N, CA, C and O atoms as CSV, one atom per row, in Angstrom:
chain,resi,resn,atom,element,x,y,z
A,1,UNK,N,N,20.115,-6.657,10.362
A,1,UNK,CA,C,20.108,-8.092,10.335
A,1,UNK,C,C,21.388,-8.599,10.978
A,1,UNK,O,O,22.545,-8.269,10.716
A,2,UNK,N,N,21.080,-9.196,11.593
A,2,UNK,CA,C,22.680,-9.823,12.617
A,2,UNK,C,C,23.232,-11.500,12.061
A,2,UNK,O,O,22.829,-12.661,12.148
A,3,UNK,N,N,23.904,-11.064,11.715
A,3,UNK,CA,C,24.682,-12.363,10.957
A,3,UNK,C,C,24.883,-13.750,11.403
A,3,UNK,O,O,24.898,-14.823,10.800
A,4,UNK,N,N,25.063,-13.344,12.902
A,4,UNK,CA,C,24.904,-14.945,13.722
A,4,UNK,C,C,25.040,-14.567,14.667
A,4,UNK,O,O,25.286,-13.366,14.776
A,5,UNK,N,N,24.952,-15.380,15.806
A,5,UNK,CA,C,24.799,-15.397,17.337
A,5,UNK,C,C,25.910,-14.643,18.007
A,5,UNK,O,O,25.664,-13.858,18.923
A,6,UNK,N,N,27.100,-14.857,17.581
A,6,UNK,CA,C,28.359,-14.269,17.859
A,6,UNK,C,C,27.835,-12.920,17.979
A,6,UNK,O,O,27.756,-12.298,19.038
A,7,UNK,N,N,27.421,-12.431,16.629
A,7,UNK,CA,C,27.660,-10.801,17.069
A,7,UNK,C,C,26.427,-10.218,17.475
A,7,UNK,O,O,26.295,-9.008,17.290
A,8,UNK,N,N,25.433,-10.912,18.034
A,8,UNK,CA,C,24.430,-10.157,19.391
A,8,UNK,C,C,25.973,-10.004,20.550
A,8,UNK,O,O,26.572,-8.930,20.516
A,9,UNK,N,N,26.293,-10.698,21.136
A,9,UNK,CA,C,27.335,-10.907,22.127
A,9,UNK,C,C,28.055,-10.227,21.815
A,9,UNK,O,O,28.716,-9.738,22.731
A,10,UNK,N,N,28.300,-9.888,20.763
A,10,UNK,CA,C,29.779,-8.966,20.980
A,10,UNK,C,C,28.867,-7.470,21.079
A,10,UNK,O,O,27.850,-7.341,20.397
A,11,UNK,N,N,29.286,-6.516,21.879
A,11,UNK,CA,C,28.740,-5.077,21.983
A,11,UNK,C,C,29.694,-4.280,21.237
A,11,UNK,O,O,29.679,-3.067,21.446
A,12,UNK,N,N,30.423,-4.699,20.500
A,12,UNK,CA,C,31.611,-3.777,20.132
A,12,UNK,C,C,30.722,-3.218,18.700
A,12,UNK,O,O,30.808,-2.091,18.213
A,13,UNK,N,N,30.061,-4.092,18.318
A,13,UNK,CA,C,29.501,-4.098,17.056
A,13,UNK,C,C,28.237,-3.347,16.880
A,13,UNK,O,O,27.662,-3.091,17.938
A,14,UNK,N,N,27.618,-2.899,15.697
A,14,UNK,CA,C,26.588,-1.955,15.864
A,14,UNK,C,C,25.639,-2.290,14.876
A,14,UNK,O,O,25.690,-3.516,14.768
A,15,UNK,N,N,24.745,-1.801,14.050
A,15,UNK,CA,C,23.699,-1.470,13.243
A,15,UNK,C,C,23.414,0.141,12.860
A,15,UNK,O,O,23.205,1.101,13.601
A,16,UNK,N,N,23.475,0.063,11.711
A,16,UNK,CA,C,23.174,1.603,11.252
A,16,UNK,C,C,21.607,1.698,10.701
A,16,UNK,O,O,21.001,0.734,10.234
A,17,UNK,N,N,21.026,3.138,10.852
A,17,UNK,CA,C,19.716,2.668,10.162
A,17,UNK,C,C,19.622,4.288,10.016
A,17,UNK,O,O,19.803,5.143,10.884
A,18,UNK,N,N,19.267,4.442,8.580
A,18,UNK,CA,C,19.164,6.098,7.927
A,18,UNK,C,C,17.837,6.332,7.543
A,18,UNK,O,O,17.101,5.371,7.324
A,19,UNK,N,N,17.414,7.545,7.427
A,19,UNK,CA,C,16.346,8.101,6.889
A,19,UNK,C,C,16.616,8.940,5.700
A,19,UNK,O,O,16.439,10.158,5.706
A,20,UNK,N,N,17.001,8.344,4.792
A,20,UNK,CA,C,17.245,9.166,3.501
A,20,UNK,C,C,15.836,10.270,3.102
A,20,UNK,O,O,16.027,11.427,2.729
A,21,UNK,N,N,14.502,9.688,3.258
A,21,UNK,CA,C,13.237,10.957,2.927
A,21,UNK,C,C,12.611,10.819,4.077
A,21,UNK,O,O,12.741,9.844,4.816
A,22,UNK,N,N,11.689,12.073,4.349
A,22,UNK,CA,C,10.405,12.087,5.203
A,22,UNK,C,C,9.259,12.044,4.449
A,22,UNK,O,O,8.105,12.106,4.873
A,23,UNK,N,N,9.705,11.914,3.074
A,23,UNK,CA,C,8.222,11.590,2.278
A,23,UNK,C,C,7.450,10.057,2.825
A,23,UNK,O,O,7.847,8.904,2.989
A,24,UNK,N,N,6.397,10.640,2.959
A,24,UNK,CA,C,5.454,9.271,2.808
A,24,UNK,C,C,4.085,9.298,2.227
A,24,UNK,O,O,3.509,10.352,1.958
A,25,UNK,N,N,3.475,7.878,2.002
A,25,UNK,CA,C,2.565,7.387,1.532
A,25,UNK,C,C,1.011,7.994,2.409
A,25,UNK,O,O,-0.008,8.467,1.905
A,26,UNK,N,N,1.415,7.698,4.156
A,26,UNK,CA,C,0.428,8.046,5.227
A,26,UNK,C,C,0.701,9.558,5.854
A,26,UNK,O,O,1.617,10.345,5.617
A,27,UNK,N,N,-0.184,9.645,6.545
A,27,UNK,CA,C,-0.051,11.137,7.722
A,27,UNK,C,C,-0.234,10.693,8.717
A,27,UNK,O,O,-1.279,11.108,9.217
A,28,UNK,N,N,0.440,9.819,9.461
A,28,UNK,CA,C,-0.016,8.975,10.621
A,28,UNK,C,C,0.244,10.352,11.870
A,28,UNK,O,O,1.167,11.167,11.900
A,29,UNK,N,N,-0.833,10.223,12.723
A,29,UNK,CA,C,-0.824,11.162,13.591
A,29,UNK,C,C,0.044,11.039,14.679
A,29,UNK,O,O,0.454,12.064,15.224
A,30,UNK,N,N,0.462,9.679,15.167
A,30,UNK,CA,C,1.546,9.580,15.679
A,30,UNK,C,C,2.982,9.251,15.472
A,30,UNK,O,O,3.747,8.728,16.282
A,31,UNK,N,N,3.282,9.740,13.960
A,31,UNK,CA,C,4.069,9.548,13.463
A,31,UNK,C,C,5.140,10.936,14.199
A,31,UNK,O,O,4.877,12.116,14.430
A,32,UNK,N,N,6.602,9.978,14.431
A,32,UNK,CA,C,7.489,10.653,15.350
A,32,UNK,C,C,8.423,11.282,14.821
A,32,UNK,O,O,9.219,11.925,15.505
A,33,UNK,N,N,8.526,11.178,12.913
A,33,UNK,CA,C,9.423,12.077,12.069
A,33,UNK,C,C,8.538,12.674,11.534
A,33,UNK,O,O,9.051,12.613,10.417
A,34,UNK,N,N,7.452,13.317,11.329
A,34,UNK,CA,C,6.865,14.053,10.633
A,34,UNK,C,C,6.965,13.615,9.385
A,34,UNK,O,O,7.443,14.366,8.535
A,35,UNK,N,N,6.542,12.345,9.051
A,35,UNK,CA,C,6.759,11.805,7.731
A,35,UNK,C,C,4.907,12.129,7.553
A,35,UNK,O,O,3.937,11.897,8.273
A,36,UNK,N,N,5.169,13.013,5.699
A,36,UNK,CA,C,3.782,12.904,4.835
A,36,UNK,C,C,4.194,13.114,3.883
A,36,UNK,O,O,5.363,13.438,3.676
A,37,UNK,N,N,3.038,12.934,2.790
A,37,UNK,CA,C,2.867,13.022,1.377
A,37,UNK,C,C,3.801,14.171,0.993
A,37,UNK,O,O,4.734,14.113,0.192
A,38,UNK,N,N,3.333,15.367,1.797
A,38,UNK,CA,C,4.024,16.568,1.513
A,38,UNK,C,C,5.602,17.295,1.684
A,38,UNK,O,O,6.147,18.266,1.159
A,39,UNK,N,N,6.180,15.852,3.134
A,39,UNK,CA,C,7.441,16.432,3.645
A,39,UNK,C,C,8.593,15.928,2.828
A,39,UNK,O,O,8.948,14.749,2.851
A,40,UNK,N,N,9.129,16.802,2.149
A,40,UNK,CA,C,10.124,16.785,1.166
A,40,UNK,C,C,11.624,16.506,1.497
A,40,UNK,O,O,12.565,16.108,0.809
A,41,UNK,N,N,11.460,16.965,3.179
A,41,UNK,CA,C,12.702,16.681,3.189
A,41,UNK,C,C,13.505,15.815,2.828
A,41,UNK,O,O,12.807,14.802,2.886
A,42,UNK,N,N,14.685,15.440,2.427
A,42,UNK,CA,C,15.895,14.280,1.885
A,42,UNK,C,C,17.546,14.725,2.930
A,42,UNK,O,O,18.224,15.747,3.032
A,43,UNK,N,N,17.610,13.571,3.428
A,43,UNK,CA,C,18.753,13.587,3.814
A,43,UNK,C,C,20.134,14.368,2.459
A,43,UNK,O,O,19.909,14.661,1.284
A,44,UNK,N,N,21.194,14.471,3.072
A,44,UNK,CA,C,22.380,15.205,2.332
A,44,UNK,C,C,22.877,13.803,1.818
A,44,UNK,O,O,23.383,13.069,2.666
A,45,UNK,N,N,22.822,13.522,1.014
A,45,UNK,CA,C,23.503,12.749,-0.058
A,45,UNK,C,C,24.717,12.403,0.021
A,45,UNK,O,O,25.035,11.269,0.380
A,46,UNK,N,N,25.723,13.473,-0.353
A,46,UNK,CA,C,27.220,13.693,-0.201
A,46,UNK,C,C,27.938,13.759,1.187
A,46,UNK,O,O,29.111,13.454,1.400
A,47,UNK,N,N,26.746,14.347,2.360
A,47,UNK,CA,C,27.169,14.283,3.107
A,47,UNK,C,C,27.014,13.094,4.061
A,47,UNK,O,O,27.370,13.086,5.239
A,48,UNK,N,N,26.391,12.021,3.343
A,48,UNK,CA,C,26.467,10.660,3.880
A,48,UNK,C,C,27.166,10.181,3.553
A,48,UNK,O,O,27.673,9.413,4.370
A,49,UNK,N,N,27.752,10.206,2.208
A,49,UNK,CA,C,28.417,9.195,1.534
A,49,UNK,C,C,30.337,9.632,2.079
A,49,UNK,O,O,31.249,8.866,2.393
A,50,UNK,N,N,30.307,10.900,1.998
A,50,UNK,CA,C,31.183,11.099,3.570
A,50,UNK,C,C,31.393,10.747,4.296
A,50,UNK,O,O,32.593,10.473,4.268
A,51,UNK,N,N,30.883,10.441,5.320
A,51,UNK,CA,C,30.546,9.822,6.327
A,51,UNK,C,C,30.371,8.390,6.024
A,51,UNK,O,O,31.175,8.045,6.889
A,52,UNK,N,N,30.153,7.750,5.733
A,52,UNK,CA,C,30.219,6.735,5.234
A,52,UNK,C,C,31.635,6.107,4.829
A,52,UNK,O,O,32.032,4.965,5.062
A,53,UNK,N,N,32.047,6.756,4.412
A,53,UNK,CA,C,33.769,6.281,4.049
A,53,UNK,C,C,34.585,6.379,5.262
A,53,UNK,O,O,35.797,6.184,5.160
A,54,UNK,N,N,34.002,6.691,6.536
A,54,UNK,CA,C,35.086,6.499,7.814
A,54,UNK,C,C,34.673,5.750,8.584
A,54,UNK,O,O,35.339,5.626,9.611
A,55,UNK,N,N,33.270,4.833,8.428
A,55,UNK,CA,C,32.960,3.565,8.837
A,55,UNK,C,C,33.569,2.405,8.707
A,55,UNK,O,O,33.537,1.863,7.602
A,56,UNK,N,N,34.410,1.629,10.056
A,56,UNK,CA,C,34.366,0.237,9.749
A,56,UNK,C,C,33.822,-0.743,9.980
A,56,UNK,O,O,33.895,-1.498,10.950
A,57,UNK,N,N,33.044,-0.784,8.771
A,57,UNK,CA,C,32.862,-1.985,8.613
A,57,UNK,C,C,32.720,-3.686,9.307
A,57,UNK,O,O,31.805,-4.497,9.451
A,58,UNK,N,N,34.274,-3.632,9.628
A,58,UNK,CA,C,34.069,-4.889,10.655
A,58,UNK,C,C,33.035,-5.020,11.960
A,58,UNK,O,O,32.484,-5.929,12.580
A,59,UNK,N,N,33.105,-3.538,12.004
A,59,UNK,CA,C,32.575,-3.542,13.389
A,59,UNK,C,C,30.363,-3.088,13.392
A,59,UNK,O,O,29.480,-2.688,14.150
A,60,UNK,N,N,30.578,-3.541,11.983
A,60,UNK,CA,C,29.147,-3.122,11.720
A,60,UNK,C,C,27.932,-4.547,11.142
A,60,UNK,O,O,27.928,-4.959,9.982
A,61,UNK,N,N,27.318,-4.906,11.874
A,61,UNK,CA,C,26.474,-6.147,11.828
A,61,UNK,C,C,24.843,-5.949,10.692
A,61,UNK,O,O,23.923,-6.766,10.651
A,62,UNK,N,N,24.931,-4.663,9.915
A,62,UNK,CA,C,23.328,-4.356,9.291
A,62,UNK,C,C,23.255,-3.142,9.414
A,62,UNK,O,O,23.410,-2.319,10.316
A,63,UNK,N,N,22.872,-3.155,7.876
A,63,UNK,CA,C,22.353,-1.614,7.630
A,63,UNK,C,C,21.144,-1.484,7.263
A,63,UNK,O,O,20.891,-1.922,6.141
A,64,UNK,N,N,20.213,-0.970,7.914
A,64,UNK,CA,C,18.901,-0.415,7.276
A,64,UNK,C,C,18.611,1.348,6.717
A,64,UNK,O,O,19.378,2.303,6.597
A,65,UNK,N,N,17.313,1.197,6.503
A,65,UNK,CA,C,16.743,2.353,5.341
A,65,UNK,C,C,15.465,2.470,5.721
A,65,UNK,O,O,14.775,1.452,5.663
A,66,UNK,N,N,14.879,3.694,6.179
A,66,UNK,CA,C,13.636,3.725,6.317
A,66,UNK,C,C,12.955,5.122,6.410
A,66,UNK,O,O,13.452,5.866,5.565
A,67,UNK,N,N,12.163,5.624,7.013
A,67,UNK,CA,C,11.687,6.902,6.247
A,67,UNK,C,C,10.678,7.648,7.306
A,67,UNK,O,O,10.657,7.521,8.530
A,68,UNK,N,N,9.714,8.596,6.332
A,68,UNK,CA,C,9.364,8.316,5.551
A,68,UNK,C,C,8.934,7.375,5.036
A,68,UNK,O,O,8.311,6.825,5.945
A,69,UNK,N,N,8.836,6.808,4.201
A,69,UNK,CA,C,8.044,5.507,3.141
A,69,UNK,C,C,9.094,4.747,2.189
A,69,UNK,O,O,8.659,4.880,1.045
A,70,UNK,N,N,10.443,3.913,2.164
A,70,UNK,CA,C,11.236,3.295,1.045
A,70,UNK,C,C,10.320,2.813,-0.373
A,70,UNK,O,O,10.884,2.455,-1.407
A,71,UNK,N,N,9.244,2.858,-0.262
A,71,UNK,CA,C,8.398,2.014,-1.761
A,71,UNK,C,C,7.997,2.955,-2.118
A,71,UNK,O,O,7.338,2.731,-3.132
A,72,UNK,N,N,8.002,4.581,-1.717
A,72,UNK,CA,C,8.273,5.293,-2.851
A,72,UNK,C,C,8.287,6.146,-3.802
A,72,UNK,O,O,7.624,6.746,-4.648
A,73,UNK,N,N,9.927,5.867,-3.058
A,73,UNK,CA,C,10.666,6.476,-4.102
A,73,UNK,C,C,12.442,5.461,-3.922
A,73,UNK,O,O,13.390,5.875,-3.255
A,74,UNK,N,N,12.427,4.411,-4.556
A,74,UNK,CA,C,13.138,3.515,-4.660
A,74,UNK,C,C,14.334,3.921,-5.469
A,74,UNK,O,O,15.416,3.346,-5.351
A,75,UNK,N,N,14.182,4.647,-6.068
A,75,UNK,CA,C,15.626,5.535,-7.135
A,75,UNK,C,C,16.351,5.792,-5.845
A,75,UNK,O,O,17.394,5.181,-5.611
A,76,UNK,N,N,15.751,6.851,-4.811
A,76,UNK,CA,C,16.704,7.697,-3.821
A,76,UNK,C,C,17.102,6.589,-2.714
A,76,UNK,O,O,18.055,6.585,-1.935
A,77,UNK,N,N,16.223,5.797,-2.869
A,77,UNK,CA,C,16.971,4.817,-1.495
A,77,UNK,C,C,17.989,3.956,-1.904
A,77,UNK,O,O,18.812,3.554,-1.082
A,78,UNK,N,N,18.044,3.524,-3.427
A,78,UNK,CA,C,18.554,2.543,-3.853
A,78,UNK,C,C,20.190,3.413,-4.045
A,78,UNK,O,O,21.331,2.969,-4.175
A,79,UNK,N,N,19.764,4.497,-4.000
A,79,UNK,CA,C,21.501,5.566,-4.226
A,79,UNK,C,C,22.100,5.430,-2.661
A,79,UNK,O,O,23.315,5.578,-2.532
A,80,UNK,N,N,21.337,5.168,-1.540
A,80,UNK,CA,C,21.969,4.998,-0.480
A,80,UNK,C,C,22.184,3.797,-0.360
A,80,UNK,O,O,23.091,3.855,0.471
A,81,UNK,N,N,22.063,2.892,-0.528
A,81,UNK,CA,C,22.020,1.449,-0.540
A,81,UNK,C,C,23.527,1.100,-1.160
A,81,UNK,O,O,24.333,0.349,-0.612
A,82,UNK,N,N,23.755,1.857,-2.517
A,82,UNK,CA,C,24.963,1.533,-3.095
A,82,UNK,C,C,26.226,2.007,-2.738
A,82,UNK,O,O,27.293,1.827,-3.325
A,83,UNK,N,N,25.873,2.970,-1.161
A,83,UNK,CA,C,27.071,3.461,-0.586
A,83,UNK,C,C,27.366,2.202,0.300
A,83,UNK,O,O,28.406,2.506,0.884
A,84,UNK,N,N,27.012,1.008,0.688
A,84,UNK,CA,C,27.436,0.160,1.424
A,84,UNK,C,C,27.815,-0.801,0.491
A,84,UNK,O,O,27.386,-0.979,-0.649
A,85,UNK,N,N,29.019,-1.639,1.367
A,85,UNK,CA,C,29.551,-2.517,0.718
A,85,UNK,C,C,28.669,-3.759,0.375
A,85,UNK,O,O,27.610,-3.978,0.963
A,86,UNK,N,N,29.137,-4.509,-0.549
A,86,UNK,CA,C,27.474,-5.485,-1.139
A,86,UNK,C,C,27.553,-6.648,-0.065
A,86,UNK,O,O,26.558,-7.267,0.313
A,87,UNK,N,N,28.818,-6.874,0.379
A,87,UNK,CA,C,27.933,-8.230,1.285
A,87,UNK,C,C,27.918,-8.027,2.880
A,87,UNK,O,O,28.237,-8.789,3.792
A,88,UNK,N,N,27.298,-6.363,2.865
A,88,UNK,CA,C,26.747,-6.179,3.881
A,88,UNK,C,C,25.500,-5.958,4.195
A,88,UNK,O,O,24.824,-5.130,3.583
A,89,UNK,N,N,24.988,-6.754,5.302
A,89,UNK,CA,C,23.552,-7.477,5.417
A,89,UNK,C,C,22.678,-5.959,5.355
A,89,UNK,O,O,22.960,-5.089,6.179
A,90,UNK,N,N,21.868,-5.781,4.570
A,90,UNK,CA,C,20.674,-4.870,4.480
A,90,UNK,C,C,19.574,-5.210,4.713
A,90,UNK,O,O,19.317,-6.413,4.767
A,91,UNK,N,N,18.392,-4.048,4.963
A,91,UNK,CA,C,16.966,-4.274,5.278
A,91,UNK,C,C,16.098,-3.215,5.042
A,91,UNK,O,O,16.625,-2.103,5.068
A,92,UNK,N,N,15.046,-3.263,4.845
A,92,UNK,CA,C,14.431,-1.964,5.044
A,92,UNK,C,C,13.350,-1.757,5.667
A,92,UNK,O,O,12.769,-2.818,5.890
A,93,UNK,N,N,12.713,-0.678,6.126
A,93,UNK,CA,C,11.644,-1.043,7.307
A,93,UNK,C,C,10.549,-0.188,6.929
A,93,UNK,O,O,10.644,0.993,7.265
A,94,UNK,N,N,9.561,-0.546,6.313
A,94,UNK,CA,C,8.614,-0.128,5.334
A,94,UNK,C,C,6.777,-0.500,6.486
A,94,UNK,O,O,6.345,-1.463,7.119
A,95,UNK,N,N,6.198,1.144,6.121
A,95,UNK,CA,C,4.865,0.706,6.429
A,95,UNK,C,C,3.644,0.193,6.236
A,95,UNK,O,O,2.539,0.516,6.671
A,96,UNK,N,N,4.290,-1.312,4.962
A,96,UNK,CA,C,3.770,-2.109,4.518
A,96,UNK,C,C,2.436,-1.477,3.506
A,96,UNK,O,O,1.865,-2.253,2.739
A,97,UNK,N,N,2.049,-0.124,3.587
A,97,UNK,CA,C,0.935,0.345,2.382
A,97,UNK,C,C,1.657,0.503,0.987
A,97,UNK,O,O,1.064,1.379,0.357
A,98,UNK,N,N,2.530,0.074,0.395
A,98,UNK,CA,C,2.682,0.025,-0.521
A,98,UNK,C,C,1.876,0.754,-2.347
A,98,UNK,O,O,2.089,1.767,-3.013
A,99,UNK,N,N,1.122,-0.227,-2.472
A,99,UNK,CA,C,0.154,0.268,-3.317
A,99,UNK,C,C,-0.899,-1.117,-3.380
A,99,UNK,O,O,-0.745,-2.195,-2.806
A,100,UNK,N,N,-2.164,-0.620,-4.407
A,100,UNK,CA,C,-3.309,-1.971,-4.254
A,100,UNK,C,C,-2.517,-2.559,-5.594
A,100,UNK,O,O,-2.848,-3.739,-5.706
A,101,UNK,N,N,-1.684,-2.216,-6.552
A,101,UNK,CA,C,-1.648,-3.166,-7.539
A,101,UNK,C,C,-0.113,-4.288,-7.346
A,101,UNK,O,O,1.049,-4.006,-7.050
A,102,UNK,N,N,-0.737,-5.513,-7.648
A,102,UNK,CA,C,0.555,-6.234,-6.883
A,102,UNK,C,C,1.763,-6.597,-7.813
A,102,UNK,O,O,2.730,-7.277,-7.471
A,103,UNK,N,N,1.569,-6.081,-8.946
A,103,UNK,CA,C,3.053,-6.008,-10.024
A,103,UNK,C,C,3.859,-4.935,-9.034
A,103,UNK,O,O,5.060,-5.204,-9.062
A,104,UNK,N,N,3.583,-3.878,-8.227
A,104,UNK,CA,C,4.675,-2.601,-7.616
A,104,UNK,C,C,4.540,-3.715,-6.249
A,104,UNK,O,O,5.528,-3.550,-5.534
A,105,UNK,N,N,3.426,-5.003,-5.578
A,105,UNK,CA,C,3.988,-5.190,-4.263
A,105,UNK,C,C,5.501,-6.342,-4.680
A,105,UNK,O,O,6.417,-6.462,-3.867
A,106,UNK,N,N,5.505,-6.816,-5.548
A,106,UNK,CA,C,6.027,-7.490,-6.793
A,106,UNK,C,C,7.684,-7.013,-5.973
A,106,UNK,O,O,8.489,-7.403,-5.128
A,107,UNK,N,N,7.325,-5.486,-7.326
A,107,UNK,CA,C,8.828,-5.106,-7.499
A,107,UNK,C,C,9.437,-4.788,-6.168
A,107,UNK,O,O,10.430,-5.324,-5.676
A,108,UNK,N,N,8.526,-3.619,-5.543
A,108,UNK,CA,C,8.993,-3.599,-4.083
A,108,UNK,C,C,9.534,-4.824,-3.359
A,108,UNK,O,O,10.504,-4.525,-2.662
A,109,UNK,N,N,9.292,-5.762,-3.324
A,109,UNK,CA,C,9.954,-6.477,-2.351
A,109,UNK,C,C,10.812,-7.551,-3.301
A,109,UNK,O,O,11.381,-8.573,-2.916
A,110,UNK,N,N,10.746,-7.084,-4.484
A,110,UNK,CA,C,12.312,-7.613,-5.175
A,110,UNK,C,C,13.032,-6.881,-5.191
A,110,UNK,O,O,14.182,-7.306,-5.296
A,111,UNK,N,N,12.933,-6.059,-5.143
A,111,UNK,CA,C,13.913,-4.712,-4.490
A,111,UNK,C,C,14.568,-5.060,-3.578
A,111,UNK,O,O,15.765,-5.346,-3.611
A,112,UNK,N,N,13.674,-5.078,-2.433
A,112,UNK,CA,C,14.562,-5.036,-1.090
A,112,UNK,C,C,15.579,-6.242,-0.921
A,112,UNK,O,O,16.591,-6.223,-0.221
A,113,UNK,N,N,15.044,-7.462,-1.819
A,113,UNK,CA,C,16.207,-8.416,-1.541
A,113,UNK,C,C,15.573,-9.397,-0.983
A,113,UNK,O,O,16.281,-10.391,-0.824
A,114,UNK,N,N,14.260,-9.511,-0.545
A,114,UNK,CA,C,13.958,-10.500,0.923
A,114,UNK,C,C,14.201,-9.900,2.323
A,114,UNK,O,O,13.723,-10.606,3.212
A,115,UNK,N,N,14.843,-8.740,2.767
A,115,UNK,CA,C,14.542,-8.621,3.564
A,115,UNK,C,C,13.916,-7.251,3.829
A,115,UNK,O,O,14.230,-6.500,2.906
A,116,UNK,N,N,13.036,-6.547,4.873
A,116,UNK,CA,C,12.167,-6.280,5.003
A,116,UNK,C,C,11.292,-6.197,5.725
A,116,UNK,O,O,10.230,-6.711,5.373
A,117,UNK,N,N,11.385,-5.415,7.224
A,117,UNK,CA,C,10.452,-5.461,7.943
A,117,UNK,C,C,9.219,-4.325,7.891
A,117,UNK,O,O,9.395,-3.240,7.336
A,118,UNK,N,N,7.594,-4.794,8.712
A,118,UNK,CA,C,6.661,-4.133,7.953
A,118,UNK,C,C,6.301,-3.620,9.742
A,118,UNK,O,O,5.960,-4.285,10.719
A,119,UNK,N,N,6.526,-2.399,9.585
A,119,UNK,CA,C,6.146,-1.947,11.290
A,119,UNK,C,C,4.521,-1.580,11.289
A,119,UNK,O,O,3.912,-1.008,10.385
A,120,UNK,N,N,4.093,-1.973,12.311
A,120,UNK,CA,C,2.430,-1.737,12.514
A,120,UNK,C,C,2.395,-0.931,13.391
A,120,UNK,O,O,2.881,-1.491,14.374
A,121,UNK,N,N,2.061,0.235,13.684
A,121,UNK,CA,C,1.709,0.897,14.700
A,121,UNK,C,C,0.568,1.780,15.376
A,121,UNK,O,O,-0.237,2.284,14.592
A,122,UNK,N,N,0.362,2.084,17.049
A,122,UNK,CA,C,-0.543,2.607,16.521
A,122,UNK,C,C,-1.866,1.955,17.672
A,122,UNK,O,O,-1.886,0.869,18.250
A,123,UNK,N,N,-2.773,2.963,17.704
A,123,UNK,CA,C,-4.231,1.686,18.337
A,123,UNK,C,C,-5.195,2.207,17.527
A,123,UNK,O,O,-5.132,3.083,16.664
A,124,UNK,N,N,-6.250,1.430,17.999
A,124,UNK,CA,C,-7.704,1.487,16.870
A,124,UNK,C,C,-7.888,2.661,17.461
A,124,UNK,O,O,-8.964,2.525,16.880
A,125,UNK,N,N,-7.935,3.632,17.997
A,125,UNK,CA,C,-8.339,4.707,18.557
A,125,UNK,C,C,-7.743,6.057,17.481
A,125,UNK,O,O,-8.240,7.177,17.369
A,126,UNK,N,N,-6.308,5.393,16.651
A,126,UNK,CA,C,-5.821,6.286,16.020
A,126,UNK,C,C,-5.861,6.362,14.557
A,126,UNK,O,O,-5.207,5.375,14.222
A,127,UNK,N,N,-6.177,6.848,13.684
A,127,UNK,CA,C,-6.534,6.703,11.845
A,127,UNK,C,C,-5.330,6.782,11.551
A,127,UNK,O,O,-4.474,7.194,12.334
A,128,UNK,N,N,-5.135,6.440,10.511
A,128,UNK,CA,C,-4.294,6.638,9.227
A,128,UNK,C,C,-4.930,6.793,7.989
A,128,UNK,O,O,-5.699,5.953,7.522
A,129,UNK,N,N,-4.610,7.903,7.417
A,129,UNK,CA,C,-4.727,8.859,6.107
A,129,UNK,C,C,-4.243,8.600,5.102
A,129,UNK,O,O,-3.038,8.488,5.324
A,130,UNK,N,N,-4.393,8.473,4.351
A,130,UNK,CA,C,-3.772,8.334,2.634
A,130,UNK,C,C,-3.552,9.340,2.208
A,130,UNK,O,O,-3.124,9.443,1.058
């Protein structure tokens, strides 16, 4: 999320965006991380939060989170979330299947804060799996 007009213009400045799981909800066939139900992988924890402590900040306009699937498993994203400082602009970029009951579409997107983008991808030519 870019804070204001200023810092599109400035190039000095950046955006971070992590993949804490490759778990997901779909098996999308053109999916370009090998995100499924089954892929367990999880980013290193410690070794973000490492890394993370030699970031500045000033020079950083938005942090996102995405996957895999953020809705879930909201415990592990929300542990990366709390490695950034709080009034730095967050988002998360979710493939909007969530679940059918709308108390979790509810919490999910009180979670995220309001922000939240829902990527569509994909042509009618290609399925997506549950």
């Amino acid at each position: 999320m870019v804070r204001n007009s200023d810092d599109i213009k400035d190039l000095t400045k950046a955006s971070f965006s992590f993949i804490p799981s490759l778990r997901c909800n779909l098996e999308c066939p053109f999916c370009m991380y090998a995100g499924s139900p089954d892929n367990n992988l999880t980013l290193d924890y410690d070794k973000t939060a490492k890394f993370i402590k030699t970031v500045d900040w000033e020079k950083v306009v938005g942090w996102g989170l995405y996957g895999g699937e953020p809705s879930i498993d909201t415990d592990l994203y929300q542990r990366f979330f709390e490695l950034i400082p709080e009034k730095m602009s967050k988002f998360v970029i979710t493939n909007g299947a969530w679940s059918t009951d709308i108390q979790k579409h509810v919490d999910f997107l009180q979670w995220c804060g309001g922000k939240f983008h829902v990527i569509i991808s994909g042509t009618p030519d290609q399925s997506i799996s549950k």
